[in-house]
mmCIF file of C-alpha atoms in Angstrom:
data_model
loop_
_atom_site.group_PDB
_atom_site.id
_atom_site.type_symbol
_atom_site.label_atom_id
_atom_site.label_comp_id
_atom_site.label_asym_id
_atom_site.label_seq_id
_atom_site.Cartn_x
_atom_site.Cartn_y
_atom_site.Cartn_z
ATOM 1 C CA UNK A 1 20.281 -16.195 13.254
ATOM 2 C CA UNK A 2 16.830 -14.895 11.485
ATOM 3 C CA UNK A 3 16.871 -12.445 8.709
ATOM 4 C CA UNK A 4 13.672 -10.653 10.012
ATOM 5 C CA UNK A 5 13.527 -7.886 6.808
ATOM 6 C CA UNK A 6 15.220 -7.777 3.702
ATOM 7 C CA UNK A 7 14.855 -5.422 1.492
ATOM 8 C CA UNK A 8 16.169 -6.167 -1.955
ATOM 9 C CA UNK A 9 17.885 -3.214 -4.106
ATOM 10 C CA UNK A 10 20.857 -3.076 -6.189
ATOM 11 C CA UNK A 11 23.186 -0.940 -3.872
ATOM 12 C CA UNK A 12 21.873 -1.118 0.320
ATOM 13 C CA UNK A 13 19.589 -3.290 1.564
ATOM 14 C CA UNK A 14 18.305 -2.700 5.204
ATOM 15 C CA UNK A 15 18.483 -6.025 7.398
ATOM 16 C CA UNK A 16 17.265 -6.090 10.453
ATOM 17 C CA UNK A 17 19.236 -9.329 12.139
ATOM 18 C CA UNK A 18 17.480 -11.045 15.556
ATOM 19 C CA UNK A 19 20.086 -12.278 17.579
ATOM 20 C CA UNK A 20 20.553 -15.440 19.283
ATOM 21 C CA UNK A 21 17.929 -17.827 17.174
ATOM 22 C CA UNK A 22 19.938 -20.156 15.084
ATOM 23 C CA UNK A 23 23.585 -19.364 15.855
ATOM 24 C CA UNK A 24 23.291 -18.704 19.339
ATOM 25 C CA UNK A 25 23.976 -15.416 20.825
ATOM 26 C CA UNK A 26 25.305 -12.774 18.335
ATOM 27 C CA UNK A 27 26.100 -9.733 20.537
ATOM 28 C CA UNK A 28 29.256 -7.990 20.904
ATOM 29 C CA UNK A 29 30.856 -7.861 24.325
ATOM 30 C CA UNK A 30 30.952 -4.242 24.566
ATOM 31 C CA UNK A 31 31.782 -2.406 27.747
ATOM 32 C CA UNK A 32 30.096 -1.530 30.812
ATOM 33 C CA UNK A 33 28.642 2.010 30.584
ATOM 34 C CA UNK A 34 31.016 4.607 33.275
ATOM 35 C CA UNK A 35 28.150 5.098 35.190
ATOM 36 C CA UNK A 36 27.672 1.380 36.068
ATOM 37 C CA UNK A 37 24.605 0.697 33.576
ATOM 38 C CA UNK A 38 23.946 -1.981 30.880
ATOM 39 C CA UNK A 39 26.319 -1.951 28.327
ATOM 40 C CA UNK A 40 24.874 -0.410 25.409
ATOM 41 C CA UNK A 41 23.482 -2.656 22.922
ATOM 42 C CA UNK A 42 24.637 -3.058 19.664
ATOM 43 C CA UNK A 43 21.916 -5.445 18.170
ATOM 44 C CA UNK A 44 19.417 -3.514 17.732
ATOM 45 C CA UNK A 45 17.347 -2.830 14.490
ATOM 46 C CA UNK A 46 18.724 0.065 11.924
ATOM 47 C CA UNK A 47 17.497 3.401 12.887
ATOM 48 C CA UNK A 48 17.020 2.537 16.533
ATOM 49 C CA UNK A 49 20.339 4.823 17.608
ATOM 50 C CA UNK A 50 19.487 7.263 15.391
ATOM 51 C CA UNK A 51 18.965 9.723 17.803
ATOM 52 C CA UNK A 52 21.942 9.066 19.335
ATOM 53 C CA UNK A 53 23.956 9.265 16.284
ATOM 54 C CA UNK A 54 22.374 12.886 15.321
ATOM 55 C CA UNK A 55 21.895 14.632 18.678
ATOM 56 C CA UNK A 56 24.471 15.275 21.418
ATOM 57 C CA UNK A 57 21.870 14.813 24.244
ATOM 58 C CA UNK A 58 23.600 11.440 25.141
ATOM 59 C CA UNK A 59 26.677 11.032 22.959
ATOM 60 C CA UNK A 60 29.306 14.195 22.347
ATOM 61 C CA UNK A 61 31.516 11.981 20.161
ATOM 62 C CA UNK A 62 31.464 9.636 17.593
ATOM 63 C CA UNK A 63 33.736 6.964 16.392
ATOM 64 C CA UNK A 64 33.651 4.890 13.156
ATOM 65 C CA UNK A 65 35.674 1.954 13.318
ATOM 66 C CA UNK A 66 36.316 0.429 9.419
ATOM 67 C CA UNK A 67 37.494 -3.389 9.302
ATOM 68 C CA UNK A 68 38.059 -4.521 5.487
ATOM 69 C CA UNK A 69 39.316 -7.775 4.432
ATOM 70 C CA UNK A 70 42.735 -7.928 1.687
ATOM 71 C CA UNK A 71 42.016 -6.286 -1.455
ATOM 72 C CA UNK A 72 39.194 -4.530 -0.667
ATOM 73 C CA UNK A 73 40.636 -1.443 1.144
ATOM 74 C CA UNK A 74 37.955 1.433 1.315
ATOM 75 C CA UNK A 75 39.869 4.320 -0.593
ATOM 76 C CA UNK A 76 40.651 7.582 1.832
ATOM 77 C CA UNK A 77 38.548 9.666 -0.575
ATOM 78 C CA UNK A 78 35.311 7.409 -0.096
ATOM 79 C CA UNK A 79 36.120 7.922 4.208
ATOM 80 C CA UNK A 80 36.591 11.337 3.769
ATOM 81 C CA UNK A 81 33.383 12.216 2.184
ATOM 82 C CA UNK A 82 32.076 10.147 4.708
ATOM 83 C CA UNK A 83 33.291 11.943 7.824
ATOM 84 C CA UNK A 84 32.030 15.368 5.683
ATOM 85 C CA UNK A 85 28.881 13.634 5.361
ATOM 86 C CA UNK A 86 29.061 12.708 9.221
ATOM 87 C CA UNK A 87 30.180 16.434 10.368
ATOM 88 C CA UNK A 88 27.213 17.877 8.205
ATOM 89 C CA UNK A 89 24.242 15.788 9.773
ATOM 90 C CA UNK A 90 24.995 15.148 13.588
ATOM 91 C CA UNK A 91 25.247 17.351 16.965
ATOM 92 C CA UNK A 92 29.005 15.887 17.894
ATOM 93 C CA UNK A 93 32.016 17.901 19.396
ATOM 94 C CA UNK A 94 34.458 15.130 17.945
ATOM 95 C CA UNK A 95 34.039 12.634 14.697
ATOM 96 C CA UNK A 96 36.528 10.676 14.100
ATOM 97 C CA UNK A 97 36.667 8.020 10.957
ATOM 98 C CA UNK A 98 39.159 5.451 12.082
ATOM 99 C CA UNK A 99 42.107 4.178 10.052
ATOM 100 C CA UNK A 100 40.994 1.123 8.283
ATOM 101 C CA UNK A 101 42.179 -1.898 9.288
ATOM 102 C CA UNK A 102 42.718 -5.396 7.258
ATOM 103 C CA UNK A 103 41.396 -8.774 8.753
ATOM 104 C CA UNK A 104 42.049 -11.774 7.482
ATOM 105 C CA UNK A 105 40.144 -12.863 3.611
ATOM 106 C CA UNK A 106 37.181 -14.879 4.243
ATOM 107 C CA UNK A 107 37.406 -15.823 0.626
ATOM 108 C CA UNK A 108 33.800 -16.737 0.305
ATOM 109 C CA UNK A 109 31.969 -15.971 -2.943
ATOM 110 C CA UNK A 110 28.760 -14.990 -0.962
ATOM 111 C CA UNK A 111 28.317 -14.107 2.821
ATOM 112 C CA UNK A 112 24.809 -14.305 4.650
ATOM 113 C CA UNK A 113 23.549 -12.039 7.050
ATOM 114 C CA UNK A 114 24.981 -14.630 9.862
ATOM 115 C CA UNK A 115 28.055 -15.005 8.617
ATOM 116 C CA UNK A 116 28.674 -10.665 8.566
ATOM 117 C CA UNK A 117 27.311 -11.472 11.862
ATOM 118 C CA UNK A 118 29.935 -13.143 13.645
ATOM 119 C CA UNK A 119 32.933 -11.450 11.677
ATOM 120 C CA UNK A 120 31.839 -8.488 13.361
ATOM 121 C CA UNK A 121 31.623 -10.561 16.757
ATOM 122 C CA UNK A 122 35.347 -11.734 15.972
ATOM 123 C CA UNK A 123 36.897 -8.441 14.540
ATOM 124 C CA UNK A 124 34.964 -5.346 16.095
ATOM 125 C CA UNK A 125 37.614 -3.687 18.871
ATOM 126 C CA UNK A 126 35.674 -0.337 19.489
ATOM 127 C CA UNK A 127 31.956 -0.031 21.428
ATOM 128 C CA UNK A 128 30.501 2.683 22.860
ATOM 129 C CA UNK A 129 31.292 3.603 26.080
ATOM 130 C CA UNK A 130 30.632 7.238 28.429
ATOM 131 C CA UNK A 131 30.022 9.830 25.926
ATOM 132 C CA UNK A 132 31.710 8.467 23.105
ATOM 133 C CA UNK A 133 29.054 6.456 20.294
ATOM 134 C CA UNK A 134 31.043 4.179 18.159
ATOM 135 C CA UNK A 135 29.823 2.622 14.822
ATOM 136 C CA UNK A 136 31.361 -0.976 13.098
ATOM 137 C CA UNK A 137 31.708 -0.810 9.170
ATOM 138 C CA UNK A 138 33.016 -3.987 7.489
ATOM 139 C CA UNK A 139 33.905 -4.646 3.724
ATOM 140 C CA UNK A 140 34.345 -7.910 3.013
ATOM 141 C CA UNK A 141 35.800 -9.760 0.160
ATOM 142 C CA UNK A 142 32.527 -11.396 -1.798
ATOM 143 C CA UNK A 143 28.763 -11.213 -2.643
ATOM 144 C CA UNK A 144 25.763 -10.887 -0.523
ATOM 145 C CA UNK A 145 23.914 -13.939 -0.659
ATOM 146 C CA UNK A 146 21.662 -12.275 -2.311
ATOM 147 C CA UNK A 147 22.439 -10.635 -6.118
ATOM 148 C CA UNK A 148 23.738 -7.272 -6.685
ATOM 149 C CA UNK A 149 23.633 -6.057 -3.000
ATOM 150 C CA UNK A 150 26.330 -3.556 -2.433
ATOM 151 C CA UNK A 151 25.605 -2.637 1.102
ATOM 152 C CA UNK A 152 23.350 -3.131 4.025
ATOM 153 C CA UNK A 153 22.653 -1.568 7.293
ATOM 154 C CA UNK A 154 21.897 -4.737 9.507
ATOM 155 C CA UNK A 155 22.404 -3.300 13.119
ATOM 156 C CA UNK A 156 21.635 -0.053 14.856
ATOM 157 C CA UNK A 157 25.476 0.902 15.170
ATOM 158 C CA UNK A 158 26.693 -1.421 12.018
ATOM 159 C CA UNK A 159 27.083 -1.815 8.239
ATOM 160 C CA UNK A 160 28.455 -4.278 5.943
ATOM 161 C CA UNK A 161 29.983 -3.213 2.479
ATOM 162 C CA UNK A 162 30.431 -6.207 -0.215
ATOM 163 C CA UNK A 163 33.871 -5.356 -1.852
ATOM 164 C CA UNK A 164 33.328 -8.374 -4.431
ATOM 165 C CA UNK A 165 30.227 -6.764 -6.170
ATOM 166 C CA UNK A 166 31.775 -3.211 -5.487
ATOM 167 C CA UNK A 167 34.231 -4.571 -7.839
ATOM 168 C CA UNK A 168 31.796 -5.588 -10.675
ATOM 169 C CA UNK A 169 29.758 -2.279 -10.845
ATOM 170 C CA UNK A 170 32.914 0.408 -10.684
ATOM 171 C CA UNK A 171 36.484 1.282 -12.464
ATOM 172 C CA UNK A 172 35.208 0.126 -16.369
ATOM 173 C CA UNK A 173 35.534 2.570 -18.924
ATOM 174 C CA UNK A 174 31.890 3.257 -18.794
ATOM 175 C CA UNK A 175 30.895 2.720 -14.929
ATOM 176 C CA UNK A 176 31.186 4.892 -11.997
ATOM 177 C CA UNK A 177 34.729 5.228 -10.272
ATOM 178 C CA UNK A 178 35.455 2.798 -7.241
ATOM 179 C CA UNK A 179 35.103 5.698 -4.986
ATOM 180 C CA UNK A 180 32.054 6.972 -5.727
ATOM 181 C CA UNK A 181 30.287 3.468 -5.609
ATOM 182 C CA UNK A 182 31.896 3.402 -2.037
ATOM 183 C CA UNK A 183 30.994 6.935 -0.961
ATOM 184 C CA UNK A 184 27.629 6.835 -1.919
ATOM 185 C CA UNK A 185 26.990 3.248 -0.584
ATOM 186 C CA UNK A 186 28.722 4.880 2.677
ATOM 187 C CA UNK A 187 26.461 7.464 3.077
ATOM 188 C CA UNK A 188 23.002 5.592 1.882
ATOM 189 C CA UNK A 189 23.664 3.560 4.788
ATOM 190 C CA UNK A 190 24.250 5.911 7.214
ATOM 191 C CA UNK A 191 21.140 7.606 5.910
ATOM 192 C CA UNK A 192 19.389 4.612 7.245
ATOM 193 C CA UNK A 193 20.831 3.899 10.587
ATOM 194 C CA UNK A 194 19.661 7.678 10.825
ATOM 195 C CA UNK A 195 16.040 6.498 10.607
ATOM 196 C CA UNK A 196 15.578 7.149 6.831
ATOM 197 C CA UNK A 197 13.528 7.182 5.488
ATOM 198 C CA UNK A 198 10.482 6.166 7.763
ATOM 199 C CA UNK A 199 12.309 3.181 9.847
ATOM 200 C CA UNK A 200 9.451 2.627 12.825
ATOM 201 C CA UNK A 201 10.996 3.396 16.229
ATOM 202 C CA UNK A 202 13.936 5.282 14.976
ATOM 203 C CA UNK A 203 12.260 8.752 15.927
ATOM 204 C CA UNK A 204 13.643 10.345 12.256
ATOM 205 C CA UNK A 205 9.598 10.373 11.636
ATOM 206 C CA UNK A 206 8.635 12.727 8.122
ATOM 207 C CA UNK A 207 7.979 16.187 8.881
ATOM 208 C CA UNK A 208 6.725 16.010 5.091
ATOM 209 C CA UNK A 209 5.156 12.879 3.723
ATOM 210 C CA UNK A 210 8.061 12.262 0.985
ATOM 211 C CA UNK A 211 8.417 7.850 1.214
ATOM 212 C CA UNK A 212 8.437 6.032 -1.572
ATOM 213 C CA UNK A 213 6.446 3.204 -0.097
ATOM 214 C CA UNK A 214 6.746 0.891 -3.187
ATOM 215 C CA UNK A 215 10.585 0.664 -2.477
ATOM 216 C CA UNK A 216 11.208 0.513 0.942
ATOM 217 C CA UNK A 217 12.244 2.862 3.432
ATOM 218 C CA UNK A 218 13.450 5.237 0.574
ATOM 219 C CA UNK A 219 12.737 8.651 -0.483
ATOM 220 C CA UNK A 220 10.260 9.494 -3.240
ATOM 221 C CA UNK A 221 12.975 12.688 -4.830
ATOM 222 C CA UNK A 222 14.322 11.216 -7.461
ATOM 223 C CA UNK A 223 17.744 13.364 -6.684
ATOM 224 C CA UNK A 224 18.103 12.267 -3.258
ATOM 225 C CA UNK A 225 20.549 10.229 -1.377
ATOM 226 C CA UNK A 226 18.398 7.848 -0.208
ATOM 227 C CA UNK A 227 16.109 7.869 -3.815
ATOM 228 C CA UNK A 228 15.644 4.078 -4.671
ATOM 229 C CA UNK A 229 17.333 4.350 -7.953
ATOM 230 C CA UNK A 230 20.335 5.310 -6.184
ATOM 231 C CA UNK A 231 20.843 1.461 -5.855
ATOM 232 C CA UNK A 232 21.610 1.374 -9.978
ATOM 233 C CA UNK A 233 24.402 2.741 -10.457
ATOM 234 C CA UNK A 234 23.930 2.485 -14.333
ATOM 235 C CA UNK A 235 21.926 5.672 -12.986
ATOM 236 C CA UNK A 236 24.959 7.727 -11.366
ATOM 237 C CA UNK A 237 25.944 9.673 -14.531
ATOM 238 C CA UNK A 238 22.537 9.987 -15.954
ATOM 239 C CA UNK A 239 20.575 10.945 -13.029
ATOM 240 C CA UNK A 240 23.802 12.616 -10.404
ATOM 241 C CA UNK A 241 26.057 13.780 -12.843
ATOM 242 C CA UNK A 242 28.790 11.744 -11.674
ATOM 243 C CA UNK A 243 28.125 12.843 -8.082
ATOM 244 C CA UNK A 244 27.251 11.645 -4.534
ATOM 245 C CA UNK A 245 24.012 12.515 -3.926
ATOM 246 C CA UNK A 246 23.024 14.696 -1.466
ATOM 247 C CA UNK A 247 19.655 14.296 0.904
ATOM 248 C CA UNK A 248 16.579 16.450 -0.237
ATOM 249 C CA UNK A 249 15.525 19.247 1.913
ATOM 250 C CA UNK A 250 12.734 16.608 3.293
ATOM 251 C CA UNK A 251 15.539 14.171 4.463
ATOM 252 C CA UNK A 252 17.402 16.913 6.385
ATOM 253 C CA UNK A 253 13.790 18.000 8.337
ATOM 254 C CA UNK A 254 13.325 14.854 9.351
ATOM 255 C CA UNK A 255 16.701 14.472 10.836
ATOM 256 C CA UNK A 256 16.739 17.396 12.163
ATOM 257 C CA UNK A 257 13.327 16.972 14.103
ATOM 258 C CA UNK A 258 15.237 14.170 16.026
ATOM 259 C CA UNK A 259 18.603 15.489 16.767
ATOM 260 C CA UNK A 260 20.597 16.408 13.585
ATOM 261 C CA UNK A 261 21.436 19.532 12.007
#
């Protein structure tokens, strides 16, 4: 496996994973489509179902599968703001945020790209299939191999969550609560398998020119989800008031140009 892209911030990174270099061939066995086509593929880059996520031209339903490993438990808050986040942004009839269930510990300080990789190749249960888009999150129970990565959107249908440095940044007495680390991260991350900001080939192209070039695909409004500085959460009280962020008017055109309300 080949880590094509990284982009390194302090809560979501974007990877975008190539399958089938180094560990062989890395893509879930998801089912036939009900008309007889290809199954669809779940290995693509970030941002390249984005359409499909925000428009109901393909897909009238959407299902978000949540794997976590023991201790690590996303809270129901975090997953509901989530699906509110989900049922504000995308063209679907039905949304529905899956229970989460617990796979085994991996007990691993630090997890590589590969290695989120194949748990999702051993643990995933739900692909999409007819009308109905699914989408794989998994918190596991240590570090990104690389430092203070909370997140990372790493396939066009998937996201990883790293409950180990979750821990570190939320719950003191002068940090951000658990929940709103998670929320947040859960929604950045969406925000980028939308096709924000500016991911090529996603079709969520700016209607405005509003990317903050210097970090990544990220937005240049400093009160916007998918600002860099989201990614310090030092910055949550200071900057959001406590709050999740919520996408700038110049987010929400560009999603809504391909597909999204």
């Amino acid at each position: 496996m080949h880590v094509r892209r990284i982009v390194p911030v302090l809560l979501a990174v974007l990877l975008v994973v190539v399958p089938g270099t180094s560990c062989g061939d890395s893509s879930p066995a998801g089912p036939d489509n009900d008309d007889g086509g290809d199954p669809y593929s779940h290995t693509l880059a970030p941002g390249a179902s984005a359409n499909d996520f925000l428009s109901d031209q393909t897909f009238t339903s959407l299902v978000v599968e949540v794997d976590y490993m023991a201790g690590h438990q996303p809270s129901s808050s975090a997953l509901d703001d989530l699906r509110a986040f989900l049922e504000a942004r995308v063209h679907k009839t039905s949304i529905t945020v899956r229970s989460p269930t617990e796979i085994p510990a991996g007990g691993q300080p630090t997890y590589t790209a590969n290695e989120v990789v194949q748990l999702e190749n051993e643990h995933r249960n739900a692909y999409t299939d007819g009308q109905t888009l699914t989408a794989y999150m998994l918190v596991v129970d240590g570090e990104f191999e690389e430092a203070n990565v909370l997140g990372a959107a790493y396939f066009n249908t998937s996201s990883v969550y790293f409950g180990g440095a979750i821990d570190q940044v939320s719950g003191g007495p002068t940090q951000p609560s658990e929940t709103l680390v998670e929320a947040t991260t859960f929604l950045h991350e969406f925000g980028h398998l939308f096709g924000l900001v500016a991911i090529e080939e996603s079709g969520t192209e700016m209607q405005t020119e509003h990317q903050d070039e210097a970090h990544g695909h990220h937005c240049d409004n400093d009160q916007c989800l998918m600002y860099y500085a989201v990614e310090s959460t030092d910055l949550f009280g200071g900057v959001f008031g406590g709050d999740i962020p919520s996408l700038d008017q110049n987010c929400i055109d560009d999603l809504q140009a391909n597909g999204g309300k």
